Every structure is written in structure tokens, then in C-alpha cells.
């Protein structure tokens, strides 16, 4: 039995006077009852828009130009607004990517979930008992405590569980999960996937799972569809997609997702550990200021961290979210003052690339301005021609073109923005680059090309890189040495291969376990 | 589709009313010197004349032409509101930006001052200042500027705090860009969408405050005309010569309403990020 039938679905987005952009191009697929269907594609391929169209949550400017969506025998596109609203929630549940913004921060978790039932006139006592039992179902040991907590008091993974509970409260037949794990670390991702699978079986739910990451579909999805440019270009059972892809694009996605150093042509610079280090971190501790007038100091977020980074070395820094990786990065580049210890930049410059390709560039200035700004800040005096030459050099080094210089960040894709951010960092020729999860919000293709770019920079310029990530695969590919952090301390360090082969600390073991379950 | 229509209507209304206000202002300024009647010359033979082709808005109890006086009143209103908002804006920038950017004790201190100013009714503070330093146009302008500064400081502070966690600001800090430069070149352009509506609303509120103070006799001083003063004077002739109240009040309402809609238009047009 099929729970949903999508036939000849096309959708366009109208913007201003221009020609409408075709977002979905003649989609034909069905979702079988009780299955987990994966929808994979790069950013901009139309996978989220497919979900939005099915749920009827399209923006005003979008219009379905042809086709039909049948859910349980009803054509959703022909329903009135009221009937559609009823459908959403009772027949279709949705989970979004960002668990931070999906809950009202001023209300407790219980109140947030209560809203869903209250508008359907369910008596108060029943509402509470249903919510508590649902919180138990999604794996909370103390559902009563979670019920009373505010969203900021629980972790990202717990919030995502709460959202799943919310979506499952009305026992919808179809659950659409739009990148539910993209903002979570590997350990949490594994647990959320397991939860979704359990719910699917226990509550007889069907799941449409959307992701840009091919590595999560294994052991999770029953079937996988691959989208590109608004078309479904490949569709098969998971086994065949992963091990025996028939479509060239799927095969390419797979290779990129594996981040194999040979197939990507990665080559790194030689490291001479006997030379003098370019960055010396000695026993640093950092705390966030707290309290009135900022005098009181909270407990140290990170403590007792020491390491040396040698010229040309790529060092990994791994750990699950909240372990203090970013705090360490901020301390090294001078955004936070250490409360103890010493950081020696050894007369070199430290550049930094942040995680979020959306907010890494100032939306009100062009790329040329962005590249000029580091030169101005460093007080480097150059003639107009020299300056322009340097800017051109930097933008070409990261694989962008001259035409991109006069553009505003809003007109670049995520990968291009990340490249521009790297160019901004390169223009000062730093001896150390700190890359804080530079791939985590990019799709496999962009991530692989950024990875290639970093290896090229490392090889050609002998720039040392401190790579912060929760993705073990990236670390294994790129890094000679690795530091493992947990709860603000370095719990393990050594050559990447040795550490990952025979992990000693429990935090490392947990990370490796999680990765194994994914691939 | 319905919401999109509502949005369009809102934009049209906003643009329409703002245009009306702008046309009004332009008209008034361009005609002040060309108009046949002097706003302050009295004429005992032409007291309280109803509107006619000679006197478009009629004449007041001293035989002065109401149309000419309305034009002069507009001139002073514009002068006071623009200068006042300028002072408030500059002060607000100087206070709010560092408060939001540096945080900590700087923030606490600056916001303490600005909140203390905000707890008094604005018009009362302005009245006290003018009562102490004497009623004059200059005093009205700086007093209103002071009273309005905390509003701008707040808009700035909130905006700066919101932007400070953005990675491009963090990156600028890593690059050791001068804090002044970060505030003016990195942060300020991103605040324009919030500031522009605040400035226009500030103009409207300033106009109302100035009229209120002139009504109480502490604003623009006679013999110069001002809307508040004209309305106060016209009270005693309300039944005999309603045009004395109707026309100044109507112009004031259109002007202020136009500004409110203009701020709405500014807010709508700055909806998205720059491309």
C-alpha cells in the first residue's frame, strides 16, 4: 500500500519580473506504508522544497505548476486551506533541521508540546499524560523533569528528541524529517536515527528522511532517492545505492561522502617535528565571564590544555558538541582571554575560518571589501595596484574568479562563501589556520572541494592547520596528529592512526563507535 | 495569496501617504517666500475672515493670513524635528554603539543613564529644561534631542548585541580591526534597516512633542507661528472661526501620519539582505 503518490509534480518560484525558476521538475514517486524513504541531494537540489510542497508549507512566491500529491487517496493540492492545516499534524508530521529555533524559549518543553494538543480540544489531564508518555517513548529517562525544563536547559540532541515527540504526538501517518541530524554531532546523530527507526516500527509510521549526507542512510533507510537540479535522478533500495550505484552522479556523491584521500587527490605537506613549532599552547584555561558587572567568573570551560603545532602540520581536534573545541579555538585566536596559561604564536599570524557559511561574511559589503579589510587592519601599506594584485591572487588561490569580487555575499552559494572566507584568511599569509568545522554545514560535493582546497593550501604554502571537527572521517583523511577533547580537557592525543585504532579514553571510543554505526 | 495582497496594499498606502507628506513639505518650503501675505503682518480690517480665494485658509483674530502662518509653522516644525532628531541620533550613536559593543561595565553604566532619562515622561523633562533655560527655539531643540537620545541608544545597543555574535564580526575582531572601524564600517551598515524606521518615527514624535510644547507656550515664541501655538490661540474662536483649528490640525495630522507610513515603507523595503 502506498501512503503517498506524487505524480508529475512541478513547482516554480516567481521572483520579481524575471522568468520563474523551475525548482521541482516533473517528480514521480511514491512512499510505501511503513518504510523509511531517504531523499538525498546537494544543497539547492530541491529536496527541502519537495517536503514543503507535500506538507503545503510553500512560500508565497512558489507555485505548483502541474501534477498531483495524493495522500491516503486525497489530492492535497485540491484541499482548502483549512483542510490542509488539519492534514498537517494529524496525517503529516514535520521535524526541521534547527532544534534551537523550533521551540519557544519562553515556555517550558511541556507547554510547547501542550499547544499541539490544546488546539485540538483534548482535556487537560489527558494532554499531560500523553505528553509524558510520549517523552518516555522518545527516550527520556525523567520525562517529568524534561516536561518542566525550558528549551535552553536541555542539549541540542534532547531538543531534537522533544521535537520528534511533538511531531509524533498526534500519531501522524507520515513523518517528514528535514535534515534532523545536520546540526548534531556524530554520537547524537546515531542516537536520533535509532530513535526515529524505533518510532517508525513502534507507531507504524512512515518516514520521509531528507539529508545531504549519504553516510546516514545506511542501516536506516529502506529506499533512497537521489535528487539533482529538481529532478529525481536515481532511486533504489539502500543496499544497491550504497554498494552498486547505477547512476554516475550517485557514484560521485558516494566517493565524495567517503572523503577518500586518494580519489580526491589529497596530498599534504611534509612535517618536521624536530623544527620549532609555529604555535605553542601551554596549559591554558578559559572561563566565560558571568554575573553583574562581569566580575564573577564561572567555572573554567576548558582547562589544562597544552600542545605544539609544527610548520606544515595538520592537526585534528575532535570531540562531541559542547566539549570546548570552539572555546579553545576562540582562545587561541584571541577572542577570549585565557584565565591561565600561555599562548605563543611564535611571530606568525593566526587565521581563522568559522563554521557557518551564512554569517561568515558581512552581507552589506562586497567580496573585494572583505579581502581588503584584513590588509587595512594589519596596517599593510600598499599602492592601489599592489593591493588589487594581492586580492586577485587570494581569490584565485581559493578557486573563485575575478567576477566574484564585486558581488555581495547574498549572491554566492554556501561553498563559495566558505571559499571567500578562506581567501580572507589567506591574504595575510598566516602560518597557522584554525578551521572550526568548516564543512559541517556544507553538502558532500562542496565539503570535498573545500577539503581539497585546504590540502592544497597546506601543501603549497606550508600553512599549519588546526582542524576542528566532529567528523572522524575528515580527521582520519587530513590530520597527522589528533587531540580528543571531552568536558573541557584533552583526554587523548597522538598520531591519528594510533589513536583511532586503539582508543584509550571513553570519549574517543564513543566517537569511533558512533562512526562505525553510520558507515 | 491573500497575505501577499495585504502586503501590497500596505506598501501602496505607505508610499501614498509618504508622498503626500513629502509633497506637503516641499510645497510649504517652496512657497514661503513667494506667497503674497506675510505670516506676521496684522490687518485690523480683515479679522476672522472665512476661507476665500483671497485668503485660502481664512484669517485669524489679528487679520493674519492662516495659510501663510501654516507655512511658517511647517518651517519651524521641520527645523525643530530635523535638528532634534539629528542631535538625538548622534547622541544615541555615541551611547548605544559602545554600550552594545563593549558590554560589561561600559554597558551597565551607559544604560543606567539612558534608562534614568527614559523613566521620566519625555515632555516633562523637555518642559523642565526649557523652563530653566528659558523658552527659545535653540533650547527646545537640544532639550528634545536629549530626551530622544535614549530611544536611539536602545535601538543601537540591541542591534549591536545581535550582530556581535555573527561570525563576520568575530572575524573582524580576530583580524584586530580597530573597534571604531568595526562599529562604523562592519556593524553600522547592517543596522540601517533598523535605524531608518526609528529615525522617521523619531521625526514624527518630535513634531508632536514640539507642537505640544508650543501649545503650552514653551516652544516657538511669538510672533513666529507654530502649529501648537496656532491651535492654542484658535481655541477661543472655535465656534466663530472653525477654520483656525481645522486647517493647522489637518496639516499636522497629514504630516505626522505621512511620516509613520514612511517609516513603514522604510521597514518593508529593507526586508531582505543585500544582493
CSV table of C-alpha atoms in Angstrom, one decimal, chain A residues 60 63 291-295 330 333-335 350-365 369-370 373-374 376-378 408-411 417 421 424-425 428, chain B residues 1-5 7 104-106 108-109 163 165-178 181-182 184-193 270 272-275:
chain,number,residue,atom,x,y,z
A,60,UNK,CA,4.1,32.7,-1.2
A,63,UNK,CA,3.5,27.9,-7.3
A,291,UNK,CA,27.3,37.9,36.9
A,292,UNK,CA,26.7,41.5,37.5
A,293,UNK,CA,29.5,43.8,36.2
A,294,UNK,CA,31.1,40.6,34.8
A,295,UNK,CA,33.3,40.2,37.8
A,330,UNK,CA,38.4,31.3,20.2
A,333,UNK,CA,42.8,33.4,18.1
A,334,UNK,CA,42.4,36.0,20.8
A,335,UNK,CA,38.6,36.3,21.1
A,350,UNK,CA,46.8,33.1,13.1
A,351,UNK,CA,43.9,33.0,10.6
A,352,UNK,CA,40.5,31.5,11.4
A,353,UNK,CA,37.7,30.1,9.3
A,354,UNK,CA,34.4,29.6,11.1
A,355,UNK,CA,31.7,27.1,10.7
A,356,UNK,CA,28.7,29.0,9.3
A,357,UNK,CA,29.0,30.0,5.7
A,358,UNK,CA,25.9,32.3,6.1
A,359,UNK,CA,27.2,34.6,8.8
A,360,UNK,CA,30.9,34.4,7.9
A,361,UNK,CA,30.7,37.3,5.5
A,362,UNK,CA,29.2,40.8,6.1
A,363,UNK,CA,26.0,41.0,4.0
A,364,UNK,CA,26.4,44.7,3.4
A,365,UNK,CA,29.8,44.6,1.8
A,369,UNK,CA,35.9,44.9,0.6
A,370,UNK,CA,36.1,41.7,2.6
A,373,UNK,CA,39.8,44.6,5.2
A,374,UNK,CA,42.5,42.3,6.6
A,376,UNK,CA,43.8,47.6,6.3
A,377,UNK,CA,43.5,46.0,9.8
A,378,UNK,CA,47.1,44.7,9.6
A,408,UNK,CA,27.7,40.7,-2.3
A,409,UNK,CA,27.7,37.5,-0.1
A,410,UNK,CA,24.0,37.1,-0.8
A,411,UNK,CA,24.7,36.2,-4.4
A,417,UNK,CA,31.1,31.9,0.7
A,421,UNK,CA,36.2,33.3,4.0
A,424,UNK,CA,40.1,36.5,3.7
A,425,UNK,CA,42.2,34.3,6.0
A,428,UNK,CA,47.6,37.8,5.3
B,1,UNK,CA,-2.0,34.8,-2.0
B,2,UNK,CA,-4.2,36.8,0.4
B,3,UNK,CA,-1.3,37.8,2.6
B,4,UNK,CA,0.7,38.9,-0.5
B,5,UNK,CA,-2.2,41.2,-1.5
B,7,UNK,CA,1.3,43.3,1.8
B,104,UNK,CA,30.1,44.7,30.7
B,105,UNK,CA,30.5,47.7,32.9
B,106,UNK,CA,30.5,50.2,30.0
B,108,UNK,CA,25.8,48.9,32.6
B,109,UNK,CA,26.9,52.5,33.1
B,163,UNK,CA,25.3,41.3,15.4
B,165,UNK,CA,27.8,37.0,17.8
B,166,UNK,CA,27.9,37.0,13.9
B,167,UNK,CA,31.0,35.3,12.6
B,168,UNK,CA,31.9,38.2,10.4
B,169,UNK,CA,32.2,40.5,13.4
B,170,UNK,CA,34.2,37.8,15.3
B,171,UNK,CA,36.4,37.5,12.3
B,172,UNK,CA,37.0,41.3,12.3
B,173,UNK,CA,38.0,41.1,15.9
B,174,UNK,CA,40.4,38.2,15.2
B,175,UNK,CA,41.9,40.4,12.5
B,176,UNK,CA,42.4,43.1,15.2
B,177,UNK,CA,40.4,45.7,13.2
B,178,UNK,CA,40.1,48.9,15.2
B,181,UNK,CA,36.2,50.8,12.4
B,182,UNK,CA,34.3,47.7,13.3
B,184,UNK,CA,31.3,52.2,11.8
B,185,UNK,CA,32.1,50.0,8.8
B,186,UNK,CA,31.2,46.5,9.9
B,187,UNK,CA,28.3,47.0,12.1
B,188,UNK,CA,26.6,50.3,11.2
B,189,UNK,CA,25.6,49.4,7.6
B,190,UNK,CA,23.9,46.3,8.9
B,191,UNK,CA,21.9,48.4,11.4
B,192,UNK,CA,20.5,50.8,8.7
B,193,UNK,CA,17.3,48.7,8.3
B,270,UNK,CA,14.7,46.8,3.8
B,272,UNK,CA,15.9,41.2,2.8
B,273,UNK,CA,19.7,41.2,2.8
B,274,UNK,CA,21.6,43.0,0.1
B,275,UNK,CA,22.2,41.2,-3.2
